[in-house]
Short mmCIF file of C-alpha atoms and ligand atoms in Angstrom, two decimals:
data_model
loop_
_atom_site.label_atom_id
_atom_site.label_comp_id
_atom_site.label_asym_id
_atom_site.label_seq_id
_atom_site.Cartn_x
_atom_site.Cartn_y
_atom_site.Cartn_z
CA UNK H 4 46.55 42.67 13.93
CA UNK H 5 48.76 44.44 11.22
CA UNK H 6 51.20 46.39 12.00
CA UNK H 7 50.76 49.75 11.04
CA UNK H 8 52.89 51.96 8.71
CA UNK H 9 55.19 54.02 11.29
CA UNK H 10 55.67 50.62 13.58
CA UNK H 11 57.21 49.00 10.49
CA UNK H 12 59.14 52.12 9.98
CA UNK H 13 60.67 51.91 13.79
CA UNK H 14 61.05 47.92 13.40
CA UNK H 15 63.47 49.47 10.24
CA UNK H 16 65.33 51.50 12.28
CA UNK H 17 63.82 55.15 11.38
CA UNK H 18 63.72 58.02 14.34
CA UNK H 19 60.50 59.66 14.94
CA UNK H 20 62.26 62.73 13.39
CA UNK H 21 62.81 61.14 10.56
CA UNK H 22 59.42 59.81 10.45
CA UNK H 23 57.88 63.63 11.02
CA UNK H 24 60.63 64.82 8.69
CA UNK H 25 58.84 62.35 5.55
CA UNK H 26 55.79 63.59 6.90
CA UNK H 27 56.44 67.01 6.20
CA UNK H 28 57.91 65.86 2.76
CA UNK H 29 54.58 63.94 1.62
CA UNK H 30 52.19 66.78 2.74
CA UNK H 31 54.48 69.51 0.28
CA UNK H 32 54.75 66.59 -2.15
CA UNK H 33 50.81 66.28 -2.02
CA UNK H 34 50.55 69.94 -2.44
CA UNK H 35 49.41 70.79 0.64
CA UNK H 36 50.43 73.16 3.47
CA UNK H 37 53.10 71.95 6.34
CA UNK H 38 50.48 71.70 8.79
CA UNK H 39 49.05 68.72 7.24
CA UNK H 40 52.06 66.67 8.17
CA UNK H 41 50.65 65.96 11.71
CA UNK H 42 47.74 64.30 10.09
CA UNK H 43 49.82 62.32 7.82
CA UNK H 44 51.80 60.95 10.61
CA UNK H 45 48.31 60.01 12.39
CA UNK H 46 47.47 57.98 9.55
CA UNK H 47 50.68 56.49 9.06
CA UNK H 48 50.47 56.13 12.97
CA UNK H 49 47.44 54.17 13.46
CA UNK H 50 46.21 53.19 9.87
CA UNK H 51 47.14 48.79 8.76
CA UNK H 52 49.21 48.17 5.78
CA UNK H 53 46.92 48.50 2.74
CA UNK H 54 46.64 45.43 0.70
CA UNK H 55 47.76 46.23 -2.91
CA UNK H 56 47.20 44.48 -6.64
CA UNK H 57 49.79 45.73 -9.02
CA UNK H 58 48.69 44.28 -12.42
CA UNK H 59 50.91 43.92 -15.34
CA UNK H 60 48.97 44.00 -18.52
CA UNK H 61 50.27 44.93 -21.81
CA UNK H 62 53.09 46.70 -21.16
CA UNK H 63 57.13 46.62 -21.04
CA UNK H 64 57.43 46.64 -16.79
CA UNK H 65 59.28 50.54 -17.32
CA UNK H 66 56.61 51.90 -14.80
CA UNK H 67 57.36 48.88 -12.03
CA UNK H 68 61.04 49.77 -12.96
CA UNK H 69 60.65 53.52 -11.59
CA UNK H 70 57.64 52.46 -9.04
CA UNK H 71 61.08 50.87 -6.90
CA UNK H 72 63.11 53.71 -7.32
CA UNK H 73 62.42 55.87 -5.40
CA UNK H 74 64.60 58.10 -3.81
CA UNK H 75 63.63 59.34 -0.64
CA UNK H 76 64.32 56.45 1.90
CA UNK H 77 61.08 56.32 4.15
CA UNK H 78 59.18 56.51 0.62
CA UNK H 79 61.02 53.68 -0.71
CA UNK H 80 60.48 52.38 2.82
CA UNK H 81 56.50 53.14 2.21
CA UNK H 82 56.62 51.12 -1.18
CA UNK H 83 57.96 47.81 -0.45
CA UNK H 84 57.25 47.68 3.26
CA UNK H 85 54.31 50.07 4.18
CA UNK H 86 51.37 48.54 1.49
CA UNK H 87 51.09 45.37 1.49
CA UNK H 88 51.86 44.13 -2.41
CA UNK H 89 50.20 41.02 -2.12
CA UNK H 90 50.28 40.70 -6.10
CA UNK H 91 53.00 41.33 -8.59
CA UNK H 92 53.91 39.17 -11.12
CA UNK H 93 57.89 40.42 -11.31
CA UNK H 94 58.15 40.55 -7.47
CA UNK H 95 56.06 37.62 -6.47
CA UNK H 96 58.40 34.75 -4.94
CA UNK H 97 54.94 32.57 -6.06
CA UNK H 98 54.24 32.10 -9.40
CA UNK H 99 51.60 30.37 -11.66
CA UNK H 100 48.79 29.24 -9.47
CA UNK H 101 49.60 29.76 -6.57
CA UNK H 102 50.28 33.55 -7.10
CA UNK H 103 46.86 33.93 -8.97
CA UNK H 104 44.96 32.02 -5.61
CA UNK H 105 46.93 34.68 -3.20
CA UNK H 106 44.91 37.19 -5.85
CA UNK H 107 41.58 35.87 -5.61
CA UNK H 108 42.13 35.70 -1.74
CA UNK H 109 42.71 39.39 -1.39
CA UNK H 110 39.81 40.32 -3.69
CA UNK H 111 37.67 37.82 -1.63
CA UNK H 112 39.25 38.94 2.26
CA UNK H 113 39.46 42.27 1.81
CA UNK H 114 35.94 43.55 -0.23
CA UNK H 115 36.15 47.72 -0.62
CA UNK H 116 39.14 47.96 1.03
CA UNK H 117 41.89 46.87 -1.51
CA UNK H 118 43.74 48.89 -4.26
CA UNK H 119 44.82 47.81 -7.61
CA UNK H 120 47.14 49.41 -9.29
CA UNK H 121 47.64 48.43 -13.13
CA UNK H 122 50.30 49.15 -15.58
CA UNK H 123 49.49 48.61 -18.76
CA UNK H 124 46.95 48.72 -22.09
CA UNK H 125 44.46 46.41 -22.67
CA UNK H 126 43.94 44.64 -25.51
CA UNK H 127 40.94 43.69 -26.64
CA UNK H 128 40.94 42.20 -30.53
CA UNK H 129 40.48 39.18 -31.53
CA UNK H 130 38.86 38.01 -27.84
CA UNK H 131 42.09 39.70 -25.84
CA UNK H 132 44.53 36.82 -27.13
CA UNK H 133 47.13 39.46 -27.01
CA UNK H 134 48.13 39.29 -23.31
CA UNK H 135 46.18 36.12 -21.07
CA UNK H 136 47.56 35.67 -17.60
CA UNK H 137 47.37 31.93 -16.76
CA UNK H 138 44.84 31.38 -19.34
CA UNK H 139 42.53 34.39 -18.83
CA UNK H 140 42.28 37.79 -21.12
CA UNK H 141 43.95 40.95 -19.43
CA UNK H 142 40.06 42.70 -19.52
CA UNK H 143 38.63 40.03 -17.65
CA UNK H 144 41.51 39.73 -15.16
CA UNK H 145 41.12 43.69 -14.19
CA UNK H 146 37.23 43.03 -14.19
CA UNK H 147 37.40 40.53 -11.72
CA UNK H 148 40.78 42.81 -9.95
CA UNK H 149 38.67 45.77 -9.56
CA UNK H 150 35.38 44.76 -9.09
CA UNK H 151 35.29 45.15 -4.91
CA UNK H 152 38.88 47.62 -4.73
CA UNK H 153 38.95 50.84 -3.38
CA UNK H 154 39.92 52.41 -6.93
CA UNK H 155 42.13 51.90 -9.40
CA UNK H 156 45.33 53.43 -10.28
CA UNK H 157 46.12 53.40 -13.91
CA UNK H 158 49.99 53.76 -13.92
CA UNK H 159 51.98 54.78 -16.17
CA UNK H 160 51.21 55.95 -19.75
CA UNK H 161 49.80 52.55 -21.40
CA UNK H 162 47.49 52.60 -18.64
CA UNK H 163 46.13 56.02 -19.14
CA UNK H 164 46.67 56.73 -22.80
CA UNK H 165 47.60 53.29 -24.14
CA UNK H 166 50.90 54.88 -25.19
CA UNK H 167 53.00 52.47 -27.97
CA UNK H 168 50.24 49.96 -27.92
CA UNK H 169 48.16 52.36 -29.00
CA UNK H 170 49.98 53.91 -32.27
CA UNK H 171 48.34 53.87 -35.22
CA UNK H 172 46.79 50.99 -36.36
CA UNK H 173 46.77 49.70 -32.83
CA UNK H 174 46.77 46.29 -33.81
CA UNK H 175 45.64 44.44 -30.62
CA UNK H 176 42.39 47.41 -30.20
CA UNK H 177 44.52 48.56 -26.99
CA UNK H 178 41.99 50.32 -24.69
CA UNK H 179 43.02 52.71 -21.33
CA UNK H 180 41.92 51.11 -17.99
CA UNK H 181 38.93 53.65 -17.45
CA UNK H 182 37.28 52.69 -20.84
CA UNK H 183 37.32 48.89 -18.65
CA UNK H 184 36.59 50.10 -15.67
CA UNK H 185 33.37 52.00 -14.79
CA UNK H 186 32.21 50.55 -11.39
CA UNK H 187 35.25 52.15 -9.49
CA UNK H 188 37.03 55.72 -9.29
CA UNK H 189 39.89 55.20 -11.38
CA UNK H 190 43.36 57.66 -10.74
CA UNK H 191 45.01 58.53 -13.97
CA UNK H 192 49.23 58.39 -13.03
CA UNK H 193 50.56 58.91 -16.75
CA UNK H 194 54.01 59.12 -18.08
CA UNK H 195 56.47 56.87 -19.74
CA UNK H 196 57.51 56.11 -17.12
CA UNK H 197 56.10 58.09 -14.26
CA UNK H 198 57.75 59.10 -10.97
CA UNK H 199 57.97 56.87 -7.95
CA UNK H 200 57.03 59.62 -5.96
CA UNK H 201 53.93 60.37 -7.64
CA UNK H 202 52.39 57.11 -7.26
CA UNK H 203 53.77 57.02 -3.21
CA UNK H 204 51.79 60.37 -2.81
CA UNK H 205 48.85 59.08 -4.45
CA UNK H 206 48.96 56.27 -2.10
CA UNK H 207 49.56 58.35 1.00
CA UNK H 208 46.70 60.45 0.52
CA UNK H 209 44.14 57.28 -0.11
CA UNK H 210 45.44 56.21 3.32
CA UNK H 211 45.41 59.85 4.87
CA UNK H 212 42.06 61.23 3.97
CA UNK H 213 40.06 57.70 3.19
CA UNK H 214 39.31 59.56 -0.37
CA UNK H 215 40.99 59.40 -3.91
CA UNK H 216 43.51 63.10 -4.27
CA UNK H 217 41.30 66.10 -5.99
CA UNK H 218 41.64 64.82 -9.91
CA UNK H 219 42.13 67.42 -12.68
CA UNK H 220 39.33 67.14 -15.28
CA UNK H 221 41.22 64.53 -16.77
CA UNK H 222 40.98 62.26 -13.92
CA UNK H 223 45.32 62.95 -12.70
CA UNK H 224 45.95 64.02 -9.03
CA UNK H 225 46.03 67.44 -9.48
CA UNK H 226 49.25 68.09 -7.29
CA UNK H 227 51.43 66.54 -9.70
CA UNK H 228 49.37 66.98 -12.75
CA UNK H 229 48.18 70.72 -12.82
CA UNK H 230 51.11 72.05 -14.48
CA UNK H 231 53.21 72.05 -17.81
CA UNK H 232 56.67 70.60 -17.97
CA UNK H 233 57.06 74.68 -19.87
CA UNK H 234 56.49 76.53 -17.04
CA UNK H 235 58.92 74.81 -14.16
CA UNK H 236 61.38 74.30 -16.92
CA UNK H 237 64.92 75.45 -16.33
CA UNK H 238 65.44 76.06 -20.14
CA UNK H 239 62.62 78.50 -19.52
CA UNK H 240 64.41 81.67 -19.98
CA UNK H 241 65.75 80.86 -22.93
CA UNK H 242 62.39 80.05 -24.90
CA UNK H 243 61.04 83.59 -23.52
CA UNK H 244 64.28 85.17 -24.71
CA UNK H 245 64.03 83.22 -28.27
CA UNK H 246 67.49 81.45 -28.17
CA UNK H 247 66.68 77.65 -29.03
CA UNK H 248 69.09 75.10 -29.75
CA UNK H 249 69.08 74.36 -33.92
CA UNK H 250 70.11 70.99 -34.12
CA UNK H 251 71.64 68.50 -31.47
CA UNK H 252 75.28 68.94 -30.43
CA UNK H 253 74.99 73.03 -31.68
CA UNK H 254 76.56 75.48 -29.53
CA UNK H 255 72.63 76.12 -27.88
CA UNK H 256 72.34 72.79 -26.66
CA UNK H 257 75.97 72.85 -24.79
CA UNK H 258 74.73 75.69 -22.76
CA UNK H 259 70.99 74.93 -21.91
CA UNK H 260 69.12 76.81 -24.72
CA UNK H 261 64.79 75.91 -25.23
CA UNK H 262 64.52 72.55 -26.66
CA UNK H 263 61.21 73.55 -28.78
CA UNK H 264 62.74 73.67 -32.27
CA UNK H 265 64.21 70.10 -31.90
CA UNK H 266 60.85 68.79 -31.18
CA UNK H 267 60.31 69.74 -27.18
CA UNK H 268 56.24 68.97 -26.37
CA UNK H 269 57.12 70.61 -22.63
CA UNK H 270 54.43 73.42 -23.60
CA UNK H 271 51.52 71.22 -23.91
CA UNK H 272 52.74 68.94 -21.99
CA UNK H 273 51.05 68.24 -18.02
CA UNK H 274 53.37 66.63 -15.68
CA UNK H 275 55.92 67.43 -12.77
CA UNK H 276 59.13 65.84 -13.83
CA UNK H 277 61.07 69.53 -13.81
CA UNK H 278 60.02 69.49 -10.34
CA UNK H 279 60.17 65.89 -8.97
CA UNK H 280 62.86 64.86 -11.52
CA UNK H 281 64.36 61.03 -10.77
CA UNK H 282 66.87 59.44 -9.18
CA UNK H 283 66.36 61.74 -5.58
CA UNK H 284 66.47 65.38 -7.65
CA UNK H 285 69.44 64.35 -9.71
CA UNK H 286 67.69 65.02 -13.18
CA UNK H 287 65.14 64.69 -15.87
CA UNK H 288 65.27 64.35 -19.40
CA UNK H 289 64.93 68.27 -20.46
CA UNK H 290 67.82 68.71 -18.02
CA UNK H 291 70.00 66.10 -19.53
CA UNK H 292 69.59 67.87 -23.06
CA UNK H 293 66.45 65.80 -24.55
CA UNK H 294 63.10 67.07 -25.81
CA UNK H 295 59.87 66.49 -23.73
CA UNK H 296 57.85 63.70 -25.86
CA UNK H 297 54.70 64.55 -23.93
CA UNK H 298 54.56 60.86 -22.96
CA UNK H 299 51.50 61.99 -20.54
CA UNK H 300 48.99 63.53 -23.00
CA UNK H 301 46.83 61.54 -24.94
CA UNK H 302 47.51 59.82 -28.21
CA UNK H 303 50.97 61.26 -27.92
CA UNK H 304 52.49 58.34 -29.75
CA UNK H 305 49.97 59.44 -32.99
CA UNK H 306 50.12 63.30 -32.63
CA UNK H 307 53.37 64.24 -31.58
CA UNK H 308 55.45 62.44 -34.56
CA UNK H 309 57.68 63.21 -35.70
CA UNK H 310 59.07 63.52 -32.32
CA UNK H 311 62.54 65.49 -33.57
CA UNK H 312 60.38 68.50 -35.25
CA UNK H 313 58.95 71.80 -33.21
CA UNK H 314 55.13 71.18 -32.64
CA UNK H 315 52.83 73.71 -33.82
CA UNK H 316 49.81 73.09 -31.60
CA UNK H 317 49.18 74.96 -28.23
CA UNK H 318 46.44 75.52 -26.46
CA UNK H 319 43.91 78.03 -26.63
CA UNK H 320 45.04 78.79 -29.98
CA UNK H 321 44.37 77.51 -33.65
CA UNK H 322 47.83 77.01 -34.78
CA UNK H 323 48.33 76.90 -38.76
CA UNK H 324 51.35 75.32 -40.56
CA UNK H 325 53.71 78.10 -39.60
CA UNK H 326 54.34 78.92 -36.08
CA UNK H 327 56.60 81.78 -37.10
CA UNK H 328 53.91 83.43 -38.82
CA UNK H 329 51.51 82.91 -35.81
CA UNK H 330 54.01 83.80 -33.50
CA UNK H 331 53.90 87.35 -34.86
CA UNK H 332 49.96 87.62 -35.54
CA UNK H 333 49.31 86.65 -31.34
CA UNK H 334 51.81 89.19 -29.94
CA UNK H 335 50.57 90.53 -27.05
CA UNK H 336 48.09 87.69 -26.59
CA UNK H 337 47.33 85.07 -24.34
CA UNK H 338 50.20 82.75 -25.78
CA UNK H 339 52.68 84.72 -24.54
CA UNK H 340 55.43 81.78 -25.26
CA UNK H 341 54.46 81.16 -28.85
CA UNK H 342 54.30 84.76 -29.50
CA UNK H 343 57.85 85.12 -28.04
CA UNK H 344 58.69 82.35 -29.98
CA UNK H 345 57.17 83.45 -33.24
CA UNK H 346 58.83 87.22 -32.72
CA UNK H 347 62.09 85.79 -32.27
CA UNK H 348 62.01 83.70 -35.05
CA UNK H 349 60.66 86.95 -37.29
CA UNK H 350 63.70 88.44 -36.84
CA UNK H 351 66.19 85.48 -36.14
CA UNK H 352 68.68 86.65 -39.28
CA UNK H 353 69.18 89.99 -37.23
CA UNK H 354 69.72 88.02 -34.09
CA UNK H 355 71.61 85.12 -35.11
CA UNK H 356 73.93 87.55 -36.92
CA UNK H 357 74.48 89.06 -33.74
CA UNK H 358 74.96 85.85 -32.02
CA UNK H 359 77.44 84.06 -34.29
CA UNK H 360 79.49 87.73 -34.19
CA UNK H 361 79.24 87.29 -30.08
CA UNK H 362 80.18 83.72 -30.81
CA UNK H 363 83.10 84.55 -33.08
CA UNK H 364 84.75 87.09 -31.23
CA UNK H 365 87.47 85.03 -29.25
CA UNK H 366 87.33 86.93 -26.12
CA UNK H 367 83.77 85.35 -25.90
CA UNK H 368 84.72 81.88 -26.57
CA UNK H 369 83.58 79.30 -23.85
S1 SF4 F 415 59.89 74.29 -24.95
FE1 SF4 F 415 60.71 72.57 -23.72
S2 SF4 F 415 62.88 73.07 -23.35
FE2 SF4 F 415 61.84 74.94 -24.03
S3 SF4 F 415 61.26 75.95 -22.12
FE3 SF4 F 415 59.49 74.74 -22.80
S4 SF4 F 415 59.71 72.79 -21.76
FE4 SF4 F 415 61.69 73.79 -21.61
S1 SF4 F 416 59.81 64.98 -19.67
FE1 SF4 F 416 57.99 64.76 -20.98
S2 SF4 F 416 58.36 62.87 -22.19
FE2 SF4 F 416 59.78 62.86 -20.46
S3 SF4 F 416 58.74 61.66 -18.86
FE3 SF4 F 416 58.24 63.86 -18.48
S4 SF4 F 416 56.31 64.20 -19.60
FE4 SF4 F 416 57.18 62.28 -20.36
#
């Protein structure tokens, strides 16, 4: 029989305190209290290694990129030791036939108990010429892929929104995996690329519970999808307080000011990079000084271009042409940020007179 998850795990050298340690780290990672840790490490304890299809459709191999970096050790551990990848074109040591037969032997061994996980669009013009896989289309491939799994994860954000593919005039008719798939739940994991971690917990908690994580109405696990990149944002303070950065390279943007004005989508934006971040904690891309694209949302590539200008859209409110003018007329209402934002900006002469004095006065100089 298989070994399970935590005796591969002790055959790597990990402590059982390091094992109830990651435990503890997946259940808070999953969103859920401590005191599901115990049932984690059951699961881990006595549950086989899951037989996984990772699918590389129309895409540029970013998400597989991140999908092996992660940082935490027993996670990385989880990825590459704990399922069992049985297909993946860039990992494979097979290739060409042989790699495609060790697909159609999971899909015929292992009926309702396998999970594919596919990274990107499909493309479906002109009979899916665009990307074939040993002489079939990419739709029929993840047809036949996900006819008997356990679901599908669509990772990453050609998956899920069909991201560049998908730009206006979308050449190649790229469609999201759950306009393919209908006979199977499919798990929406979006971003450009998304975290390691997100997919690992996504994973653990098919294996945990036996059921797909609760999905926001969009179909994303709702632990890492339930809240904007704006409100676990670090530059946070700054948008409330109205002091944005102008242009790259001002003074703002050497000291951490709100990225909104030079195009940051972080308010409409649904993901958990502020709080995950990559490479274990070290960062994110708001953090290192760049705008959020909104890579997760859909059609991003169409609506948020350019991606250097201040968006004007939020939700909950019809937003005209000028966001300083709406900014003043919602005061006091429900979009508390773009109000702030829109006050601020009504009377930026008076403050960034007062600024540039605080700035030229020498005994404030950085
Ligand atoms: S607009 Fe962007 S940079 Fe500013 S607080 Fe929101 S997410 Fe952070
Ligand atoms: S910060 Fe925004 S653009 Fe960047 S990966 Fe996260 S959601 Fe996507």
């Amino acid at each position: 029989m298989a070994d399970t998850y935590y005796e591969i795990l002790k055959k790597r050298g990990f402590t059982r305190d390091e094992f109830l340690k990651g435990c503890t780290t997946l259940a808070l990672m999953l969103g859920l209290d401590y005191s599901f840790a115990p049932k984690i490490a059951k699961a881990l304890e006595t549950q086989p290694r899951m037989p996984v299809i990772y699918l590389n459709l129309q895409e540029c191999t970013c998400c597989l990129e991140s999908f092996i970096r992660s940082a935490h050790p027993m996670m990385e551990d989880l990825l590459f030791n704990m399922i069992s990848l049985e297909y993946q074109e860039t990992l494979s040591v097979a290739a060409g036939d042989a790699v495609e037969q060790a697909r159609r032997d999971v899909i015929r061994d292992y009926p309702g108990q396998y999970l594919v996980i596919v990274e990107g669009s499909i493309p479906v013009a002109d009979g899916g010429i665009y990307t074939t896989i040993g002489g079939h289309s990419a739709e029929d491939i993840l047809l036949e892929t996900a006819r008997d799994a356990i679901a599908v994860i669509a990772f990453g954000s050609c998956a899920t929104n069909t991201c560049v593919q998908g730009a206006y005039p979308n050449p190649t008719d790229a469609r999201r995996v759950r306009e393919i798939v209908r006979n199977v739940p499919v798990i929406d994991v979006p971003g450009c690329p998304p975290i390691a971690e997100v997919i690992t917990g996504t994973i653990v908690h098919i294996l945990t519970f036996g059921t797909i994580p609760e999905l926001t109405n969009l179909g994303r696990p709702k632990a890492f999808y339930n809240h904007r990149i704006h409100d676990t944002c670090q530059r946070r303070a700054f948008f409330d307080a109205g002091m944005f950065v102008e242009k790259f390279d001002d003074y703002g943007h050497k000291h951490g000011w709100c990225l909104y004005k030079v195009g940051c989508k972080g308010p409409t934006t649904y993901n958990a990079c502020g709080v995950i971040q990559w490479n274990n904690g070290v960062s994110w891309p708001v953090q290192s000084g760049h705008p959020c694209m909104g890579c997760s949302e859909d059609n991003w590539y169409n609506d948020h271009t350019p991606f250097y200008e201040r968006y004007q859209r939020f939700p909950g409110a019809t937003v005209p042409r000028d966001p300083d003018r709406v900014g003043m007329a919602v005061t006091g209402a429900t979009v508390v940020g773009v109000a702030a934002h829109g006050v601020a900006t009504a009377v930026k002469k008076g403050k960034e007179k007062k600024k540039s004095e605080f700035h030229n006065n020498p005994e404030n100089k950085a």
